[in-house]
XYZ file of C-alpha atoms in Angstrom:
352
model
C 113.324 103.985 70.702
C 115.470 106.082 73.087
C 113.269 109.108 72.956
C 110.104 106.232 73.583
C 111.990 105.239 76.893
C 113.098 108.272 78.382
C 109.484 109.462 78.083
C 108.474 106.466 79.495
C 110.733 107.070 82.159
C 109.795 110.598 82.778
C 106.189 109.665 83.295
C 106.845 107.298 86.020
C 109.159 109.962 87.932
C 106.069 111.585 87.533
C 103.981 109.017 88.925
C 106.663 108.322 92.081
C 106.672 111.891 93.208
C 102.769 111.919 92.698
C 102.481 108.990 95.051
C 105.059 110.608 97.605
C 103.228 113.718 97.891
C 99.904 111.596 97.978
C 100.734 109.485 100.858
C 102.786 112.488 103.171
C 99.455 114.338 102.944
C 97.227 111.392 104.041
C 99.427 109.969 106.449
C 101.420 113.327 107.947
C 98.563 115.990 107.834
C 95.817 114.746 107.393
C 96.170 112.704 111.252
C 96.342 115.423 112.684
C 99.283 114.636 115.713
C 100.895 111.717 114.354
C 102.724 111.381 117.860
C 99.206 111.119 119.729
C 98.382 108.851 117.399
C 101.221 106.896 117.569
C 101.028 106.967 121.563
C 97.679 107.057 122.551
C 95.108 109.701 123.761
C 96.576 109.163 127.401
C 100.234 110.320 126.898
C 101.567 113.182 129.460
C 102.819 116.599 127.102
C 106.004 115.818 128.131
C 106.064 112.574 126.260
C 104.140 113.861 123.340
C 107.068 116.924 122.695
C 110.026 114.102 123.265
C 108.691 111.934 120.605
C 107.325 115.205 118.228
C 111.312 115.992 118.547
C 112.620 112.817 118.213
C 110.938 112.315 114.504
C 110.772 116.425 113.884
C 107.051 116.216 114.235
C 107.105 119.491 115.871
C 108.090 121.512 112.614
C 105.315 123.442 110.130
C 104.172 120.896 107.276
C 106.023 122.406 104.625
C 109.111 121.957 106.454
C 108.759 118.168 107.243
C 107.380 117.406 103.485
C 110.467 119.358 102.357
C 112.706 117.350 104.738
C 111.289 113.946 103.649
C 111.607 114.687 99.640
C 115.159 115.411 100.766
C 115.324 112.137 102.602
C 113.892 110.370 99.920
C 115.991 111.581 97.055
C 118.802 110.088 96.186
C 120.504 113.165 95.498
C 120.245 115.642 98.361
C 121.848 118.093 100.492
C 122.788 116.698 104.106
C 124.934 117.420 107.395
C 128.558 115.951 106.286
C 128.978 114.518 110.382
C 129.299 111.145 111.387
C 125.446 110.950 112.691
C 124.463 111.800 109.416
C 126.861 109.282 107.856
C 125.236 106.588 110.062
C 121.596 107.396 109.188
C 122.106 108.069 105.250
C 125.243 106.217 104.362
C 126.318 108.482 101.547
C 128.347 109.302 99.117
C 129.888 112.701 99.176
C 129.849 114.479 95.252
C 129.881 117.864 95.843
C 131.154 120.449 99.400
C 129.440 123.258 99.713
C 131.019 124.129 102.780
C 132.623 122.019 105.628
C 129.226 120.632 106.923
C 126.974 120.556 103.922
C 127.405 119.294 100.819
C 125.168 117.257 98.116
C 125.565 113.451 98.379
C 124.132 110.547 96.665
C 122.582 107.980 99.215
C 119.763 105.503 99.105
C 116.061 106.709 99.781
C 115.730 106.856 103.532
C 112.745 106.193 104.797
C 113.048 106.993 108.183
C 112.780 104.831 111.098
C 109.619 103.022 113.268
C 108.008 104.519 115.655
C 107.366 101.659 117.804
C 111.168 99.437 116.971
C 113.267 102.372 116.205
C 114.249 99.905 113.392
C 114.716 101.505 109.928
C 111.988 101.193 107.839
C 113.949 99.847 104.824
C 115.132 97.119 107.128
C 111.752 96.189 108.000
C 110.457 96.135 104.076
C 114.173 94.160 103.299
C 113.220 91.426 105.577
C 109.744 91.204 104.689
C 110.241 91.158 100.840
C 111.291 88.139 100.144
C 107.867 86.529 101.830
C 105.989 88.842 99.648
C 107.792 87.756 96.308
C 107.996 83.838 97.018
C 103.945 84.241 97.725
C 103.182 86.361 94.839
C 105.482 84.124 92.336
C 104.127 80.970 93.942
C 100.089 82.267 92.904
C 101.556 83.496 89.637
C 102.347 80.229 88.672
C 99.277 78.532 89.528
C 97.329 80.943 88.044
C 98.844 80.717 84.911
C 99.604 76.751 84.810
C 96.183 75.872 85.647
C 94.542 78.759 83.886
C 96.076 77.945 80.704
C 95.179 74.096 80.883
C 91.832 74.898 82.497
C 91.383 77.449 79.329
C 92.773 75.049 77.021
C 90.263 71.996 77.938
C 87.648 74.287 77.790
C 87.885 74.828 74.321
C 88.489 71.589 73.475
C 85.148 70.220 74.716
C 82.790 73.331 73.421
C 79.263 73.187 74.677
C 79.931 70.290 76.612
C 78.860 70.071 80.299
C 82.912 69.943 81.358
C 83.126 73.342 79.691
C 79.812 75.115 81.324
C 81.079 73.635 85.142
C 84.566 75.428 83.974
C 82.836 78.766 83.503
C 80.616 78.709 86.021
C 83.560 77.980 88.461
C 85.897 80.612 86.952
C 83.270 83.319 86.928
C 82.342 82.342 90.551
C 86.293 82.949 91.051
C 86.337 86.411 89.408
C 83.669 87.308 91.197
C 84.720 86.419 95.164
C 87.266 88.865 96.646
C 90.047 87.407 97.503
C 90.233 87.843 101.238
C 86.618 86.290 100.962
C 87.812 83.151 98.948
C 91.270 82.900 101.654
C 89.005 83.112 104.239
C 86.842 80.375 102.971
C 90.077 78.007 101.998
C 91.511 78.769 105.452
C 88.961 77.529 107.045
C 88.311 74.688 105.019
C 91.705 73.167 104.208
C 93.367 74.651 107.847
C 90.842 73.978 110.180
C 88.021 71.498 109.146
C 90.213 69.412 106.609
C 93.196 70.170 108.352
C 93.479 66.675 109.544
C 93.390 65.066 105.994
C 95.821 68.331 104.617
C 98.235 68.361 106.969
C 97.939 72.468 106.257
C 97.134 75.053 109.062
C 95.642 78.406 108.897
C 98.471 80.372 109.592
C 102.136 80.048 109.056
C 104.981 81.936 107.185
C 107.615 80.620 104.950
C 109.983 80.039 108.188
C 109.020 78.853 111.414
C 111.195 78.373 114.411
C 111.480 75.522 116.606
C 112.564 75.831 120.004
C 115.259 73.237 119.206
C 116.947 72.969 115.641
C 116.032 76.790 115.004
C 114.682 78.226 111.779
C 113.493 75.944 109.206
C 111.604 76.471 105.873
C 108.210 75.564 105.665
C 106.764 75.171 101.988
C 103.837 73.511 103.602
C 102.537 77.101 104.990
C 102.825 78.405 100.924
C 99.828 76.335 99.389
C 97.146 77.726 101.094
C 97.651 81.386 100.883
C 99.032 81.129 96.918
C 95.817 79.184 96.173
C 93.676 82.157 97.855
C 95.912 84.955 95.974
C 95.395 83.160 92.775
C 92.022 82.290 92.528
C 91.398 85.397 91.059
C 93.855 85.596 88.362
C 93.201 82.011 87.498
C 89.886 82.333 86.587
C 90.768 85.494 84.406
C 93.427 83.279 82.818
C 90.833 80.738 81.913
C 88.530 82.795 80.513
C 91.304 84.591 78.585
C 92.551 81.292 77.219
C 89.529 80.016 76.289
C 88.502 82.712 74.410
C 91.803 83.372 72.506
C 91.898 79.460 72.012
C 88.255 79.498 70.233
C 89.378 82.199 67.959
C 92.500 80.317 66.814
C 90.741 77.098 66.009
C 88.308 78.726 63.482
C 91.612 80.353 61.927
C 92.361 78.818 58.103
C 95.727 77.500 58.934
C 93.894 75.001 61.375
C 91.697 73.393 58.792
C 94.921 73.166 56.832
C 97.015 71.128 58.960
C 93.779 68.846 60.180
C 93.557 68.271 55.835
C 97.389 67.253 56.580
C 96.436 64.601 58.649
C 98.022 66.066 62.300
C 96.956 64.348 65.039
C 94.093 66.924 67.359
C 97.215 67.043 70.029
C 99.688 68.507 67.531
C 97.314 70.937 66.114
C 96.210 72.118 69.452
C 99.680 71.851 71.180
C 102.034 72.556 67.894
C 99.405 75.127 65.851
C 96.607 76.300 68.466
C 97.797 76.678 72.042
C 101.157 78.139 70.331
C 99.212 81.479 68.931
C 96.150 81.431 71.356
C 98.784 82.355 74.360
C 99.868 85.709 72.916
C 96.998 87.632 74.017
C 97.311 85.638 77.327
C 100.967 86.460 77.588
C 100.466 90.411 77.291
C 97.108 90.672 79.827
C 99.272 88.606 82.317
C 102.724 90.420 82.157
C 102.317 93.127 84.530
C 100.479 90.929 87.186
C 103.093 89.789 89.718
C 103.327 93.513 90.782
C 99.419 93.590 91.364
C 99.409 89.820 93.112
C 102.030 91.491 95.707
C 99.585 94.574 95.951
C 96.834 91.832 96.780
C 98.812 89.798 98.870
C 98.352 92.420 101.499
C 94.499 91.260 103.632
C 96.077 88.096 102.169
C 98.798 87.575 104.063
C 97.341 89.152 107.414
C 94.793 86.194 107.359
C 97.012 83.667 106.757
C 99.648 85.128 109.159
C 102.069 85.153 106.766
C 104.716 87.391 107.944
C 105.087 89.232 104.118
C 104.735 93.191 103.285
C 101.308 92.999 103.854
C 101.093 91.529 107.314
C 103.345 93.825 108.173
C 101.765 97.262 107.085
C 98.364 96.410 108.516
C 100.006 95.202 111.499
C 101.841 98.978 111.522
C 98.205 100.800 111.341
C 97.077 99.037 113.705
C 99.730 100.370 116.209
C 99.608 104.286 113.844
C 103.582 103.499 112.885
C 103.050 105.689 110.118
C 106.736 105.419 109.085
C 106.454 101.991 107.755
C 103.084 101.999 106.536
C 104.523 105.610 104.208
C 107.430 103.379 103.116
C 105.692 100.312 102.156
C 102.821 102.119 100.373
C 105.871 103.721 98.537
C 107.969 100.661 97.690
C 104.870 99.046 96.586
C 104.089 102.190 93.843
C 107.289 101.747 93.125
C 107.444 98.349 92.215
C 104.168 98.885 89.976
C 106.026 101.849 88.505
C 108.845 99.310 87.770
C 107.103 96.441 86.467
C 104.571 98.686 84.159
C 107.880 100.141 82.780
C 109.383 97.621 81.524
C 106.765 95.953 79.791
C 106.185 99.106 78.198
C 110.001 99.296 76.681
C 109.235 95.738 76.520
C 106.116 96.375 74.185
C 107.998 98.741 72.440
C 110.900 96.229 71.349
C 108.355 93.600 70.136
C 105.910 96.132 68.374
C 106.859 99.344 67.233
C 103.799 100.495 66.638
C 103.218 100.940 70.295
C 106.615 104.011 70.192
C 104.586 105.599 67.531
C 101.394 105.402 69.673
C-alpha cells in the first residue's frame, strides 16, 4: 500500500510540472510581448521597458521559465533581504552565503498586471464562490439524479420512464453554458417576476446601507445550470445499475419473504445499485469547478471562473497562469485521493 501511494504520488508531481511547463509556454512565449499585450498596441517604448522590468519580461525565456519554477517551488533558492521576505514569506533551512540561501515558502504566483494584487490573493478570495457553487450542483445532481434514476426503474416501460430519458439525454447532450443561458433567461428575466431570481448575482451583494450580506437566492440558478449535466448522467447511471440489481436472486428472495416493494427497493435495491454510482461520481466536484468557469461569467458570479475570463479579457496573464494551475492542481488532488481511496476499499486496484 505505501509503495501504491508514493507512485501515485509521483505521477501527479509528474502531472503538476507537466501542466506548469504547459501553460508558461502558451501563456509566456507563445504571446509574443506579454507587456504589449497586457497594455495595448498604443503604449510609448518607454512604458513597454518599465513594465517588461517591473515583471522581468525583458529576460531570455529560459531565464524567466527558470525563475518561475523557482517561484513556484516550495523549496527554492532566494535573496535572504527583507523585499524578498515580503514577496515570498519564507522559511530559511539552509545559508549558502549571507544573501542566498534555500528556503521553504508557499508557491508564489506572482502578482497582476492590472491590480498589482498577488495572484494567490485574488484565487483566495475567489475560492470559496467557486466551491459553495460547485458543492451546491453536486448535490442536486446527485439528490435528484439518484431519485430521478430510482423512479425510473421502478416504472419500466412506462411513459414516466421514456419522458425521464428523453429529458436526461436532452441534458447530456446541451452544453452547459447553452442550458445556463437558456435558464437565465427563463427563470431571471422572463419568469423573473414569479422567481424572485435574477440573471446575475454572486453569493454576496452589497447594499449601500447595511453592507455585505449573503445572498443564497443568487445560488439556484447557476447550480441548476452546472448540474444539469451531471444529473442526467446520474440518472442514467442509476437507472441502469438499479435494473441490474432487481433481476439479482437475492431480490426474488426477499419479495418470497413477503417485504414490502419500498423495503426491497430502499433496504435491498437502491442499497447495492448506488455503488457503481458512488465510484463514477467521486471525482466530480473537481470537474463541476473546472465547468463552473463560462458558468459563472454568465451568471456574474464573482467565482474562479469569472475571474480568469475576466483576466484574458484585459491579457493579465499572471492570474489566468495561476488559476489554470490551482485548478490542475485541484484535479491532481481530488483524482489522488480517490485513487489511495480505491486502493483501501479494493486491493486489487494496488496490484493493477
Amino acid at each position: 500500500m505505501s509503495f501504491f501511494i508514493v507512485r501515485r504520488l509521483v505521477s501527479g508531481f509528474l502531472v503538476i510540472a507537466g501542466i506548469v511547463l504547459v501553460v508558461f509556454f502558451l501563456f509566456m512565449v507563445l504571446p509574443g510581448d506579454p507587456a504589449r499585450l497586457t497594455l495595448g498596441q498604443r503604449s510609448d517604448i518607454s512604458t513597454l521597458q518599465a513594465v517588461n522590468k517591473e515583471f522581468g519580461l525583458d529576460k531570455p525565456k529560459r531565464i524567466q521559465l527558470l525563475e518561475y519554477l523557482n517561484d513556484l517551488s516550495p523549496l527554492s533558492y532566494n535573496e535572504l533581504t527583507n523585499e524578498s521576505q515580503t514577496k515570498y514569506h519564507y522559511l530559511v533551512l539552509i545559508r549558502v552565503n549571507t544573501s542566498i540561501g534555500l528556503v521553504l515558502k508557499w508557491p508564489y504566483l506572482r502578482t497582476s498586471y492590472q491590480t498589482r494584487q498577488k495572484v494567490s490573493d485574488i484565487l483566495i478570495e475567489a475560492l470559496p464562490n467557486t466551491i459553495v457553487l460547485a458543492l451546491a450542483a453536486f448535490i442536486i445532481a446527485s439528490v435528484f439524479g439518484i431519485l430521478i434514476g430510482l423512479l425510473a426503474a421502478i416504472y419500466k416501460g412506462s411513459v414516466f420512464e421514456n419522458i425521464i430519458m428523453i429529458i436526461a439525454n436532452i441534458g447530456i447532450s446541451v452544453p452547459s453554458f447553452f442550458a445556463a443561458i437558456i435558464i437565465a433567461w427563463v427563470f431571471g428575466f422572463l419568469l423573473s417576476r414569479y422567481t424572485g431570481l435574477s440573471m446575475t448575482g454572486s453569493l454576496y451583494d452589497v447594499d449601500p446601507f447595511s453592507g455585505k450580506y449573503l445572498s443564497l437566492e443568487n445560488l439556484v440558478l447557476p447550480a441548476i445550470a452546472l448540474g444539469v449535466r451531471p444529473l442526467a448522467i446520474i440518472a442514467q447511471l442509476t437507472r441502469s445499475s438499479m435494473l441490474d440489481v432487481l433481476n439479482n436472486d437475492y431480490m426474488r428472495t426477499a419479495k418470497a419473504k413477503g417485504l414490502g416493494k419500498a423495503a426491497i427497493v430502499i433496504r435491498h435495491g437502491l442499497r447495492n445499485a448506488l455503488n457503481p454510482v458512488l465510484t463514477a461520481v467521486s471525482g466530480w466536484l473537481a470537474s463541476l469547478m473546472a465547468g463552473a468557469f463560462f458558468i459563472e461569467y454568465i451568471f456574474g458570479w464573482r467565482g474562479l471562473g469569472k475571474i480568469t475570463v475576466d483576466a484574458l479579457l484585459t491579457s493579465d496573464l499572471p492570474v489566468v497562469m495561476g488559476s489554470v494551475l490551482f485548478i490542475g492542481l485541484i484535479f491532481v488532488v481530488v483524482n489522488i485521493f480517490v485513487d489511495i481511496l480505491y486502493g483501501v476499499l479494493d486491493p486489487r486496484v494496488r496490484v493493477n
